[in-house]
Coordinates of C-alpha atoms and ligand atoms in Angstrom, one line a residue:
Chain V
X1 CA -18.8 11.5 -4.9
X2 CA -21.8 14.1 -5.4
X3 CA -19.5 17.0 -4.3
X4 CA -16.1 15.8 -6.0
X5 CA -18.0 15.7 -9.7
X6 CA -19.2 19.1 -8.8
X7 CA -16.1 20.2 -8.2
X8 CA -15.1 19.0 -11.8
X9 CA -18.3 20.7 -13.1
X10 CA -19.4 17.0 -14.2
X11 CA -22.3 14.4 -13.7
X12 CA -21.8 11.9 -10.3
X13 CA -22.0 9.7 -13.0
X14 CA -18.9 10.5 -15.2
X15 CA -16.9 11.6 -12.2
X16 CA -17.6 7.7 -11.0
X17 CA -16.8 6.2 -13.5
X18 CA -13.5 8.0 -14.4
X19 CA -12.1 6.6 -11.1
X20 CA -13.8 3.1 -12.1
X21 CA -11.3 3.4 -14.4
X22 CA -8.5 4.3 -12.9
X23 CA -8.8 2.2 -9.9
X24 CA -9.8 -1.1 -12.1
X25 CA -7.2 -0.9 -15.1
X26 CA -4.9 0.6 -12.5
X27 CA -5.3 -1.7 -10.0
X28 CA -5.1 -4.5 -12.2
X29 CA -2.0 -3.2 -13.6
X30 CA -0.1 -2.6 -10.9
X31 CA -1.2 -5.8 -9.6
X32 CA 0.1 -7.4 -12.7
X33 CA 3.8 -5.7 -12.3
X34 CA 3.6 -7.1 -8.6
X35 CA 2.7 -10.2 -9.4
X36 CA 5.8 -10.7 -11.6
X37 CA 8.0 -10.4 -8.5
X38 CA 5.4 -12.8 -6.1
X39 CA 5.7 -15.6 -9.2
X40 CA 9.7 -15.1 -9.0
X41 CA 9.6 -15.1 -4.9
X42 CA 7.7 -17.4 -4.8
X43 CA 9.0 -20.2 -6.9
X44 CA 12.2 -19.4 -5.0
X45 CA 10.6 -20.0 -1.7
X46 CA 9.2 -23.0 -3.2
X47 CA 12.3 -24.3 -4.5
X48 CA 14.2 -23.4 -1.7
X49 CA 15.9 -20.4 -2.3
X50 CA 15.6 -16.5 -1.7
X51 CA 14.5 -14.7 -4.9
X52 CA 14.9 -11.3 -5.7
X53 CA 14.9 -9.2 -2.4
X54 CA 18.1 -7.1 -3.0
X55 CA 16.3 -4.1 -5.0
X56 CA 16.2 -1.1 -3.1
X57 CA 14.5 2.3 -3.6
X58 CA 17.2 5.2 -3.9
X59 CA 19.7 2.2 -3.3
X60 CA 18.6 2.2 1.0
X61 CA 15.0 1.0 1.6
X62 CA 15.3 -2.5 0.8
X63 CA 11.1 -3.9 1.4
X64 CA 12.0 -7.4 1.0
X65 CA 12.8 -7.0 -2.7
X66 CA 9.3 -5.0 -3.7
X67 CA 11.2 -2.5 -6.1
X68 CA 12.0 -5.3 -7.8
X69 CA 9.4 -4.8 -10.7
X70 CA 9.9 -0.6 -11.0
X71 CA 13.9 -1.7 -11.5
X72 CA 12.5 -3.9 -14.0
X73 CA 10.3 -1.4 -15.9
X74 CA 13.1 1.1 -15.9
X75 CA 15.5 -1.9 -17.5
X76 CA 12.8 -2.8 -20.0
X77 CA 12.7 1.2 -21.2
X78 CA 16.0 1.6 -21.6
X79 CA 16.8 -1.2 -23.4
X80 CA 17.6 -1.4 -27.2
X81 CA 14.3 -1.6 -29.3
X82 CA 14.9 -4.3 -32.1
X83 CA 12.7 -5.5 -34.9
X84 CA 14.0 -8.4 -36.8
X85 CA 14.3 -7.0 -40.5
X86 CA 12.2 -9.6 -42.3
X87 CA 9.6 -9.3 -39.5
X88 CA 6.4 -8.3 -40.5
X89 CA 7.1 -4.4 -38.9
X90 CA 3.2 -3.2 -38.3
X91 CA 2.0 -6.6 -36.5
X92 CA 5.3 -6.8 -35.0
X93 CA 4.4 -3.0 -33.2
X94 CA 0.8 -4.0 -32.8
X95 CA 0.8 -7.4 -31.1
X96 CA 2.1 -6.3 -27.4
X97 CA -0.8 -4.2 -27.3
X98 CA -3.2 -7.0 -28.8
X99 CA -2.3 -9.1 -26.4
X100 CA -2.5 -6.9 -23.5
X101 CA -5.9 -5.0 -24.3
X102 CA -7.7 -7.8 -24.5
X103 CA -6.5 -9.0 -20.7
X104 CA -7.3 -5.9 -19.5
X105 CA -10.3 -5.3 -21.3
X106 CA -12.0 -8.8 -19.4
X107 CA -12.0 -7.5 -16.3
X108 CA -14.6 -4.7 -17.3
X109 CA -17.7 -6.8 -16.4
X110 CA -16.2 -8.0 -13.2
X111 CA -18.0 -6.4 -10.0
X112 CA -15.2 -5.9 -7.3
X113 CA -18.1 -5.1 -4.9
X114 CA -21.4 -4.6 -3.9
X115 CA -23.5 -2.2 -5.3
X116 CA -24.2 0.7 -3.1
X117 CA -26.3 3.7 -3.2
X118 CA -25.2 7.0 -2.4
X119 CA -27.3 10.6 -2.9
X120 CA -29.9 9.2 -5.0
X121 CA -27.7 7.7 -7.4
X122 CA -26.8 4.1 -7.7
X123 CA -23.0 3.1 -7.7
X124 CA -21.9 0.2 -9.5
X125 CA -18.7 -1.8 -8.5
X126 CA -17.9 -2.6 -12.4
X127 CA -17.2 -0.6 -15.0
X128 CA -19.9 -1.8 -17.2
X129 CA -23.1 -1.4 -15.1
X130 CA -25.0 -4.8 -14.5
X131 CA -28.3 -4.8 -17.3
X132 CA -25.5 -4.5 -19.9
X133 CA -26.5 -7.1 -21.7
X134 CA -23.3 -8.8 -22.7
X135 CA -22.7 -10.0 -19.1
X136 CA -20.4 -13.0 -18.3
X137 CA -20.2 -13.6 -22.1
X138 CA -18.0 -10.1 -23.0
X139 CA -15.1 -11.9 -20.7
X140 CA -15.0 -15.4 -22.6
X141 CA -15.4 -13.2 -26.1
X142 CA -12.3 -10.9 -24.7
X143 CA -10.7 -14.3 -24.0
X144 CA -11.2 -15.6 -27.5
X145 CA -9.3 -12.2 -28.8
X146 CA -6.2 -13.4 -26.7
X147 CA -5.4 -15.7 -29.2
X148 CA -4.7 -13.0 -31.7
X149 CA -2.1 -11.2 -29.4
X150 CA 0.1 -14.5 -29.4
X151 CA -0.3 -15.4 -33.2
X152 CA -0.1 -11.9 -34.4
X153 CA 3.5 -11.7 -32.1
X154 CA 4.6 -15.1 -33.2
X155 CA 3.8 -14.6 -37.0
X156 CA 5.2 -11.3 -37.1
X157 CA 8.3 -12.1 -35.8
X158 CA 9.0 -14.3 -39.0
X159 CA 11.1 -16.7 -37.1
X160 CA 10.3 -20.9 -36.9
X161 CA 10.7 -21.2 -33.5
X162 CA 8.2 -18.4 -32.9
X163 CA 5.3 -19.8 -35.2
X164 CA 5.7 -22.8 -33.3
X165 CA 4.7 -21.6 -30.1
X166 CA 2.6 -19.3 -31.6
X167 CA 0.4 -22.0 -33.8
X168 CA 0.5 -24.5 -30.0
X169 CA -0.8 -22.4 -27.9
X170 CA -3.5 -21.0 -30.1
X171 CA -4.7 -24.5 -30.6
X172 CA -5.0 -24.8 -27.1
X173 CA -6.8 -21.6 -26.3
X174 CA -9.1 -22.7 -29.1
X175 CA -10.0 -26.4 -27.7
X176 CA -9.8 -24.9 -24.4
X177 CA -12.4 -22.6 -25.1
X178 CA -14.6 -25.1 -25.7
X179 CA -14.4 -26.6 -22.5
X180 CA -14.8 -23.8 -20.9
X181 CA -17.3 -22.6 -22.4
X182 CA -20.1 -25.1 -21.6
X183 CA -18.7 -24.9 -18.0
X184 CA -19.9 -21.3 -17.9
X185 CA -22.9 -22.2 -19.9
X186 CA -23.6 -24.7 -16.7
X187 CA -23.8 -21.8 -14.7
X188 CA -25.6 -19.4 -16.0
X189 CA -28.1 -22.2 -16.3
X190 CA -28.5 -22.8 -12.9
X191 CA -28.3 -19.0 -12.0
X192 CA -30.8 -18.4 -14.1
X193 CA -28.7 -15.1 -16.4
X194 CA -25.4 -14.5 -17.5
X195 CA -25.1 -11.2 -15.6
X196 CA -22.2 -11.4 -13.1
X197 CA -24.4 -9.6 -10.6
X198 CA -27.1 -12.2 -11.0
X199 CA -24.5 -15.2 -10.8
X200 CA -23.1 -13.6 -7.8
X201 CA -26.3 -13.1 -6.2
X202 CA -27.5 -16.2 -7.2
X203 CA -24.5 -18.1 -5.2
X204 CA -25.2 -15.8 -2.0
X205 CA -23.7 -15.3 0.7
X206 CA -23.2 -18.7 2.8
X207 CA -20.3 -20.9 1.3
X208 CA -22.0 -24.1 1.1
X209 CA -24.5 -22.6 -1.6
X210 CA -21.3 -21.0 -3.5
X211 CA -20.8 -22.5 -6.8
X212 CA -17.9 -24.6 -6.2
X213 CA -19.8 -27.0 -4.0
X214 CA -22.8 -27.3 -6.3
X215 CA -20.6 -27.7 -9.5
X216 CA -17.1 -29.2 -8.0
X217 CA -16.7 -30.7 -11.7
X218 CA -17.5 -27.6 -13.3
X219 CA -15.2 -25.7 -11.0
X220 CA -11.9 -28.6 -12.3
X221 CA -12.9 -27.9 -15.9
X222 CA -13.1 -24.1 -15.6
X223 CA -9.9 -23.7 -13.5
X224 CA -8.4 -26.0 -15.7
X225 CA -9.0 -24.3 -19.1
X226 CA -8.2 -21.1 -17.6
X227 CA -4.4 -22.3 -17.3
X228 CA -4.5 -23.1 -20.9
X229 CA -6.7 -19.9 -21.4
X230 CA -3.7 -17.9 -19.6
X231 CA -0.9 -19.7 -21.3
X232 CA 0.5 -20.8 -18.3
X233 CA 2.4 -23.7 -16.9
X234 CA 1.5 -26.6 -17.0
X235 CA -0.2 -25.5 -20.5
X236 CA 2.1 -23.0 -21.4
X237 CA 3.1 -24.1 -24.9
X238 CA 3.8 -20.8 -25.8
X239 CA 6.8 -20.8 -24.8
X240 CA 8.8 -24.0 -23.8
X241 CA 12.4 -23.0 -24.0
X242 CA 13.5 -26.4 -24.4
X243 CA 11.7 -27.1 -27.2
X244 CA 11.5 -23.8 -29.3
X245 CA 13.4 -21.5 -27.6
X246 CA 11.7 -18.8 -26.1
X247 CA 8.4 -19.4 -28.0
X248 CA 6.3 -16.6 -29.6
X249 CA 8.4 -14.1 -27.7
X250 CA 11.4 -15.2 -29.1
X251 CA 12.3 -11.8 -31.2
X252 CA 11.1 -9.5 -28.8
X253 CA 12.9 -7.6 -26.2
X254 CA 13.0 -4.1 -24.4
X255 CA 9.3 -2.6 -23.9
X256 CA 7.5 -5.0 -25.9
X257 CA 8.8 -8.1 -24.1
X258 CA 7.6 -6.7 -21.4
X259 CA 4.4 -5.5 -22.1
X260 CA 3.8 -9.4 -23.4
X261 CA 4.7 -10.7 -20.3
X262 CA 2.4 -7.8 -18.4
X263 CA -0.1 -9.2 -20.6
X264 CA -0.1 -12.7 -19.5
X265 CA 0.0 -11.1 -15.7
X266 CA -3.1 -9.3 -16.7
X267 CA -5.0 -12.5 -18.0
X268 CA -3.9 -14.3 -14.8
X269 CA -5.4 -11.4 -12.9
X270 CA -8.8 -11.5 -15.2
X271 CA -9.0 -15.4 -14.9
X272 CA -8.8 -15.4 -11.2
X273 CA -11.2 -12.7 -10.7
X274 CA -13.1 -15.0 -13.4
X275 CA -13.1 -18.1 -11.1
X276 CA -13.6 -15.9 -8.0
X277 CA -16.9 -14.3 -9.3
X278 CA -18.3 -17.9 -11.2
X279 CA -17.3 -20.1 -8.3
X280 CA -16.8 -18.5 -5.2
X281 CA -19.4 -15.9 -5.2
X282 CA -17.9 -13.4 -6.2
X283 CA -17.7 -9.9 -3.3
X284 CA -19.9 -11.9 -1.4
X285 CA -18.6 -12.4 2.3
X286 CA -19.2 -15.4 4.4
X287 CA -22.1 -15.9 6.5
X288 CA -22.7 -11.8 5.8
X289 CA -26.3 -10.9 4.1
X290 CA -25.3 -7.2 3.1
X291 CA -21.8 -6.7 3.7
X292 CA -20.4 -3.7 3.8
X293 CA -18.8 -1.9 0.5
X294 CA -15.2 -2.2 1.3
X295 CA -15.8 -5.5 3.1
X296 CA -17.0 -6.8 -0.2
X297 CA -13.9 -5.2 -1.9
X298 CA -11.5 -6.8 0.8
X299 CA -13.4 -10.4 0.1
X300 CA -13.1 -10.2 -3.6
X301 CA -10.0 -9.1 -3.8
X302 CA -8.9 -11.7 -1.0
X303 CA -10.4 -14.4 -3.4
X304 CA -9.3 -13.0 -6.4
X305 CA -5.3 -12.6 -4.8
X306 CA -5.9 -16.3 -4.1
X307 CA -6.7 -17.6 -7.2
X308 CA -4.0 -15.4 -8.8
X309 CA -1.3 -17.4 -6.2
X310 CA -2.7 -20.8 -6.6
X311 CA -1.8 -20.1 -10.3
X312 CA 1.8 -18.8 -9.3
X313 CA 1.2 -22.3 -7.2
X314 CA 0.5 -24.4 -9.6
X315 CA 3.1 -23.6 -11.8
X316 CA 5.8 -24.3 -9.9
X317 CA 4.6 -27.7 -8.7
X318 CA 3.5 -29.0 -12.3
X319 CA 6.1 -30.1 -15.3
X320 CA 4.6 -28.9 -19.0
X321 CA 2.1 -31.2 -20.3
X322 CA 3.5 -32.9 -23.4
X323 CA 1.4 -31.5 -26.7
X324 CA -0.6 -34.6 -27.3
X325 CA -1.6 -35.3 -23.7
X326 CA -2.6 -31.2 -23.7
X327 CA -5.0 -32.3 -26.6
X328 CA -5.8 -35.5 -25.2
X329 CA -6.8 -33.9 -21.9
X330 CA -8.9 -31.1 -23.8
X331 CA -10.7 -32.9 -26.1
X332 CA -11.1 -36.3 -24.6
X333 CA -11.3 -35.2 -20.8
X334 CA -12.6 -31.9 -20.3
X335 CA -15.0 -31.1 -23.0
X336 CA -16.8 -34.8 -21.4
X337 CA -16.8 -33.7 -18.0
X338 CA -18.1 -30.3 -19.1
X339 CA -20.8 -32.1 -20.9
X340 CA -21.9 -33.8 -17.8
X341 CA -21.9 -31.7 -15.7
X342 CA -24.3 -29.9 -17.9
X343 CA -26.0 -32.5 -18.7
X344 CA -26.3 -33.5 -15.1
X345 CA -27.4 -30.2 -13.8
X346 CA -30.1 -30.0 -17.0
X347 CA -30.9 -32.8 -15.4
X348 CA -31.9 -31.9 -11.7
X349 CA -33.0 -28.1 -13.1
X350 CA -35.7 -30.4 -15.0
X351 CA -36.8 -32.5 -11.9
X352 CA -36.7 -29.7 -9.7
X353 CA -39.4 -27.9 -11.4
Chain N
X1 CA 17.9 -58.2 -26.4
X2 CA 15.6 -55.6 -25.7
X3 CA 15.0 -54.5 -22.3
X4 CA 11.8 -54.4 -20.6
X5 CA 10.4 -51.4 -19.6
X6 CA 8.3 -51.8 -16.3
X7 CA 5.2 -49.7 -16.7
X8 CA 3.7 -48.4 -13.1
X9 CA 0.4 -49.5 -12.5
X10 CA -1.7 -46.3 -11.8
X11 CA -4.8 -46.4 -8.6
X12 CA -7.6 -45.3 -10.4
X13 CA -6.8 -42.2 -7.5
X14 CA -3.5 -41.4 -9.5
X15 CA -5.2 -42.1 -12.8
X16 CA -7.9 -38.8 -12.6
X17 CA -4.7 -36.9 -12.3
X18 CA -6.4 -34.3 -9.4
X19 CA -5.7 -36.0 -6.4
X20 CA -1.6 -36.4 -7.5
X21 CA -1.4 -32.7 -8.2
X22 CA -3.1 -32.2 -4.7
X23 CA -0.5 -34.0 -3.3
X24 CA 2.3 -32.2 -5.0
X25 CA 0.9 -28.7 -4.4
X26 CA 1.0 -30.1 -0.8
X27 CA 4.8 -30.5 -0.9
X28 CA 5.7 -27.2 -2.9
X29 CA 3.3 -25.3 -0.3
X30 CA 5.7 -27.2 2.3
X31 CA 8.8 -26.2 1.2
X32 CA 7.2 -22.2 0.8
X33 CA 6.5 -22.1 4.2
X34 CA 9.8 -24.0 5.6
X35 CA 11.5 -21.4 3.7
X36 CA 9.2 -18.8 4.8
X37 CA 9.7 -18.7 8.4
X38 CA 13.5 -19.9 8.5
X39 CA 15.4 -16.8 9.5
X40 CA 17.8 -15.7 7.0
X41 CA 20.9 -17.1 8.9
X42 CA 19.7 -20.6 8.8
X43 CA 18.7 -20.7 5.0
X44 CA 20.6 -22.4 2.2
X45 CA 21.3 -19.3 0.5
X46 CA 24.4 -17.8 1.5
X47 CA 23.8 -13.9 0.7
X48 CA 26.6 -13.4 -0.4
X49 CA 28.3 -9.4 0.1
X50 CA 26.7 -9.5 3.8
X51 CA 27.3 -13.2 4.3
X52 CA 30.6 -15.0 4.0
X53 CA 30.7 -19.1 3.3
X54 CA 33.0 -20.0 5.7
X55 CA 36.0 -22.5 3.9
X56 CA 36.5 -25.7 4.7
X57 CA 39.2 -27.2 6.6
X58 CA 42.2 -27.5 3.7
X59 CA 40.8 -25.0 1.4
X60 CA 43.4 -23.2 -0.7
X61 CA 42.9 -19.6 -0.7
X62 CA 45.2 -16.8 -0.8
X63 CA 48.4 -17.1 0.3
X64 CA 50.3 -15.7 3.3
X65 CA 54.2 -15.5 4.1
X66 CA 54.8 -15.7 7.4
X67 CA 56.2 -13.9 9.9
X68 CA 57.8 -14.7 13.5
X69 CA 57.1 -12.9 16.1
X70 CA 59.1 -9.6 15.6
X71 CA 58.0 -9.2 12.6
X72 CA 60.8 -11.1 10.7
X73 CA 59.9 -12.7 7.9
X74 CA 59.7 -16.8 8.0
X75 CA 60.7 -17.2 4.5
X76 CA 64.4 -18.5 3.9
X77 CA 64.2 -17.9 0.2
X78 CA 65.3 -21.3 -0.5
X79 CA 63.6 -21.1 -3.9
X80 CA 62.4 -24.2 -3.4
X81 CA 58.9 -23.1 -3.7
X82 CA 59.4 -21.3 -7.3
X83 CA 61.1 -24.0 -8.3
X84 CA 58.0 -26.4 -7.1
X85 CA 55.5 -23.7 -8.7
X86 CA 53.6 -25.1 -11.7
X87 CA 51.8 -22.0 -12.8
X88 CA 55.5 -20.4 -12.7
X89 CA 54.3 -17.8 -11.1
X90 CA 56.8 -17.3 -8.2
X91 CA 59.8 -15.2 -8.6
X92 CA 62.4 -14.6 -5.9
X93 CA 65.6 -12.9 -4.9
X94 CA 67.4 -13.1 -2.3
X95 CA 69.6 -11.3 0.2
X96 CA 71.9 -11.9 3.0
X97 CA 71.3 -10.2 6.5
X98 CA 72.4 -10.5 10.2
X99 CA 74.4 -9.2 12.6
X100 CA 76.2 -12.4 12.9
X101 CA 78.4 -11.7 9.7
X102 CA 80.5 -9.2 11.0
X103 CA 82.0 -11.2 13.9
X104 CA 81.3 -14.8 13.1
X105 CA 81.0 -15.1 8.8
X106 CA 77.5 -16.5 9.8
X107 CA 75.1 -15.3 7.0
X108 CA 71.5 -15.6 6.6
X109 CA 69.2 -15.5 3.6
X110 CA 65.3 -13.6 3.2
X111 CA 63.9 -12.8 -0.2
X112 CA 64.5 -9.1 -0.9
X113 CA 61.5 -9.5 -3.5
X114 CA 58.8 -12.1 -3.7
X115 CA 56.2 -12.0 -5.9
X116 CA 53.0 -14.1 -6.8
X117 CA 51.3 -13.2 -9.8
X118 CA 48.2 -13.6 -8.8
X119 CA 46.4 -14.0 -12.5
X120 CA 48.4 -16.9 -13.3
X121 CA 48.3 -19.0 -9.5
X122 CA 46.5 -22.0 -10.0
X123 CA 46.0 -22.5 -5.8
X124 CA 47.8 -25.6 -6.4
X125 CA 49.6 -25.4 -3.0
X126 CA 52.7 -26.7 -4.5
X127 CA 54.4 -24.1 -2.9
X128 CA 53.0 -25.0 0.5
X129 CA 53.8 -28.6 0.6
X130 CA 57.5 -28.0 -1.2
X131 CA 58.7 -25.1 1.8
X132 CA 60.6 -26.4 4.2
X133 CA 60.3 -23.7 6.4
X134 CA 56.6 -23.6 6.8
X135 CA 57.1 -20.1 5.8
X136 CA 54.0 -20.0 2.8
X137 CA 50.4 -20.6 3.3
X138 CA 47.6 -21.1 1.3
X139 CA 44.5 -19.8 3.5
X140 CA 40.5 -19.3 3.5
X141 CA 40.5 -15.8 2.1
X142 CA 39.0 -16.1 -2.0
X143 CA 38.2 -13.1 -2.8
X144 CA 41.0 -12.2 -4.7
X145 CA 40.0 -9.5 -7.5
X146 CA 41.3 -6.4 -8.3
X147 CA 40.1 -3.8 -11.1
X148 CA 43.7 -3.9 -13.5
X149 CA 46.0 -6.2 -13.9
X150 CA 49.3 -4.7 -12.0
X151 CA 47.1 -5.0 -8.9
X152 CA 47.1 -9.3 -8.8
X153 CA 50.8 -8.7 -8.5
X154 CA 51.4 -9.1 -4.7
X155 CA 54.9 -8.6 -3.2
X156 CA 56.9 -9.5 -0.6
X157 CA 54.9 -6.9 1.7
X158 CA 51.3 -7.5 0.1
X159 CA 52.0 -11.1 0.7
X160 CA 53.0 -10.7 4.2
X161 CA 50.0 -8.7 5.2
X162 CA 47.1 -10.7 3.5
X163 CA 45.7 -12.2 6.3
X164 CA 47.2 -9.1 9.1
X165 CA 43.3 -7.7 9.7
X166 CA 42.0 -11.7 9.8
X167 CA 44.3 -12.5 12.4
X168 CA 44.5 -8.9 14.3
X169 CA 47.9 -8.5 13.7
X170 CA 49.7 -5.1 12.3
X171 CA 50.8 -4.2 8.6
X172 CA 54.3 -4.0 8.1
X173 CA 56.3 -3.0 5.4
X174 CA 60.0 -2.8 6.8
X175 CA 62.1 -5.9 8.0
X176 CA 63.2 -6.1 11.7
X177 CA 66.6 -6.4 10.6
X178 CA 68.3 -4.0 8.4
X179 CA 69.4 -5.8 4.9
X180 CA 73.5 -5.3 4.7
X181 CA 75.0 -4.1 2.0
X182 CA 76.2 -8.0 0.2
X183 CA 79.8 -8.6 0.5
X184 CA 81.0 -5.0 2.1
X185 CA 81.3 -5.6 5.8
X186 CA 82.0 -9.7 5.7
X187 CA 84.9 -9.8 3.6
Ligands
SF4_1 S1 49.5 -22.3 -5.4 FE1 50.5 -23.4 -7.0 S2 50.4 -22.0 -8.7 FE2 50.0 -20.8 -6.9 S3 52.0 -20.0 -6.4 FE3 51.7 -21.9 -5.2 S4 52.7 -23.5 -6.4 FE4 52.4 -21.7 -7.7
SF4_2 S1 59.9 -22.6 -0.1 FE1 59.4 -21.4 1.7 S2 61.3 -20.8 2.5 FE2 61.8 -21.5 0.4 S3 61.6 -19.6 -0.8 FE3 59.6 -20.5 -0.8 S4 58.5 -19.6 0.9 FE4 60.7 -19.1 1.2

């Protein structure tokens, strides 16, 4: 690292954190544009079928259907760009982008790894060192912003159907949220600091001490509220083409369709690197005090991968919630059970001292 | 009268709504792996441009006039077939041939042209079950597509050879016999 910034005439530093950023928002991209072809393989394994697996690079090397999402993106580019003439044409432009910054942006506090030092300097597996002082909380804040991204796309699009999905699935990000929130709130109790490094260090390194078996009832909210947090089946009343056609989406196409879709990718990938890092500590390895750095990548990402397929999982096993039981379940199920279990682990925090 | 709806009593297991989505993420992982490690043959999916659905028994397909051994074709052209065609898309005419005419007055019939328009068929197999001769079949082959519209015309040749490379037999475009000039040499 010390000699390649030198070689750029700049600080380790700034040289480090350059290919932080590439290697996060890159990885997490590309893994987004994958992840569109292991939701559509693997709901056709699950249902039986084959998926896409005829794409082939130059039209010969045909890798079980991986060029799948570059044929995509080259489809999405070319396609005709249209904006609905009564839509709403600067929101319209904007919301792809609001709702994709904002997945991308969570992952900033998320340490992919452990820390490491190297020449005297200190590297940090996250692009905003630990000590930051926003923590755990920038990620929920970022997830709050998501809303904007589908009501900005839905309202701009001036179309009924569009509101529709937009107005639902804001309402259940916002009681969602909620949930979630004291969920969270649970653990940074117990770990004593909403830094991801000290929640991660906190859990350590043998599974038994992991979050997930302390908090099991903490882990159901979270995990729950992310789905609704992601928009994504069995919450995803976003969209619901049998009730409101496509749902906030319904006027875009080309690029932009795309880049909303990305986004949701994105979130999935932020909300699984969520739970990973809350409840299954994180880059930590099993059984492993110190592991090494790119054993602690391999573990995270492992974990994170996971998460990111049960979600592909879960959707294709689960029918969409109708929009009462969604609110029933949020307010009258989740926020409770959040509520105990902070309540509960206020509880044995104050006899245990 | 109303009817009466049974409700399902719920376990208090079903009821906290984890433990049934367990249970059906256990069957969807299930049918992923099934699927998973089945070999490609053995799948439901028939891939289609590398794999063929084989037809069932009876399947009506495209046709085939058929031939004897030499090459001759089977067909009479006893017009019975047009004649049994719903689609009306048969069309016919005949000519006499043999040998036999000169010395005995003994005349046969074969369609000079036969045609099938393709784009109107139905795959009825009218014309199957009305030939007397056995002469027209309706086989497995469906892909039957051609990029204009003269092309779904098939002759009397087309029609002949349909099935040749199926059944390893040779194209042929010329009758065994020669056709004789109607009328000239019998009278
Ligand atoms: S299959 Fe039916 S429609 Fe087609 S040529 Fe034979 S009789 Fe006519
Ligand atoms: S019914 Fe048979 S023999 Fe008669 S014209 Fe048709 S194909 Fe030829």
């Amino acid at each position: 690292m010390d000699k390649l910034a030198s070689l750029l005439h700049t600080s380790p530093a700034i040289a480090w954190m350059v290919a932080k950023l590439v290697i996060v928002f890159g990885g997490v991209f590309s893994l987004a544009a994958l992840w569109t072809w292991v939701e559509r393989r693997g709901a056709a394994m699950i249902q039986d079928r084959i998926g896409p697996n005829r794409a082939a690079l130059f039209g010969k090397i045909k890798i079980i259907g991986l060029a799948q999402p570059l044929a995509d993106g080259i489809k999405f580019f070319f396609k005709e760009d249209l904006v609905p003439n009564d839509a709403n044409k600067g929101l319209f432009w904007l919301a792809p982008f609001l709702a994709l910054v904002p997945a991308l942006m969570g992952f900033a506090v998320i340490p992919f790894g452990r820390s490491f030092v190297s020449g005297g300097h200190e590297y940090h597996m996250a692009l905003l060192d630990p000590g930051n002082g926003m923590g755990l909380l920038y990620p929920l804040a970022i997830g709050g912003m998501a809303v904007y991204g589908v009501l900005v796309a839905a309202w701009s699009s001036n179309n009924k159907w569009a509101i529709l999905g937009g107005m639902r699935s804001s309402a259940t990000m916002v009681s969602y949220e909620i949930g979630m929130s004291l969920a969270v709130v649970t653990i940074f109790m117990t770990a004593g600091g909403y830094d991801p490094s000290e929640v991660i260090k906190a859990q350590g390194h043998l599974p038994w001490a992991w979050n997930i078996v302390r908090q099991p009832l903490g882990f159901i909210v979270f995990f729950t509220c992310m789905f609704a947090e992601t928009n994504r089946l069995p919450f995803d009343f976003a969209e619901g083409e049998s009730e409101i056609v496509a749902g906030f989406n319904t006027e875009y196409g080309s690029m932009k369709f795309s880049l909303l879709a990305l986004s949701e990718y994105c979130h999935l990938m932020t909300a699984s690197a969520l739970i990973a890092t809350l409840y299954f500590g994180g880059w930590q390895v099993p059984f492993m005090q110190n592991p090494p750095v790119m054993l602690s990548v391999a573990s995270f990402l492992v974990k994170m991968l996971f998460f990111a397929w049960v979600f592909v999982w879960i959707r294709w096993t689960l029918p969409r919630f109708r929009y009462d039981q969604l609110m029933h379940l949020g307010w009258k199920a989740m926020l409770p059970m959040s509520m105990v279990n902070l309540v509960f682990h206020a509880w044995r925090m104050s006899q245990g001292h | 009268m109303g009817v009466v709806v049974k409700k399902v009593e719920l376990s208090w297991l079903d009821r906290t709504y984890v433990w049934p989505v367990m249970k059906g993420m256990g069957i969807t992982l299930r049918h992923f792996f099934r699927q998973l490690f089945t070999p490609t043959a053995k799948r439901y999916t028939i891939q289609y441009p590398d794999m063929k659905k084989e037809m069932p028994e009876g399947y009506r397909g495209l046709h085939e006039l058929k031939r004897f051994e030499d090459g001759a074709i089977k067909c009479v052209a006893c017009f019975m077939c047009q004649e049994a065609c719903p689609a009306r898309c048969i069309s016919i005419e005949a000519e006499e041939f043999s040998d036999l005419n000169i010395t005995q007055g003994f005349e046969e019939k074969r369609p000079a042209k036969f045609s099938i328009d393709m784009l109107r068929c139905i795959y009825c197999g009218m014309c199957e079950e009305a030939c007397p001769k056995d002469a027209i079949w309706l086989r497995k082959d469906y892909e039957v597509a051609a990029y204009d519209r003269l092309a779904m015309q098939y002759g009397k040749w087309d029609l002949m050879n349909t099935y040749a490379k199926a059944d390893g037999k040779e194209n042929i475009s010329e009758d065994p016999t020669p056709s004789v000039p109607r009328r000239t040499i019998a009278l």
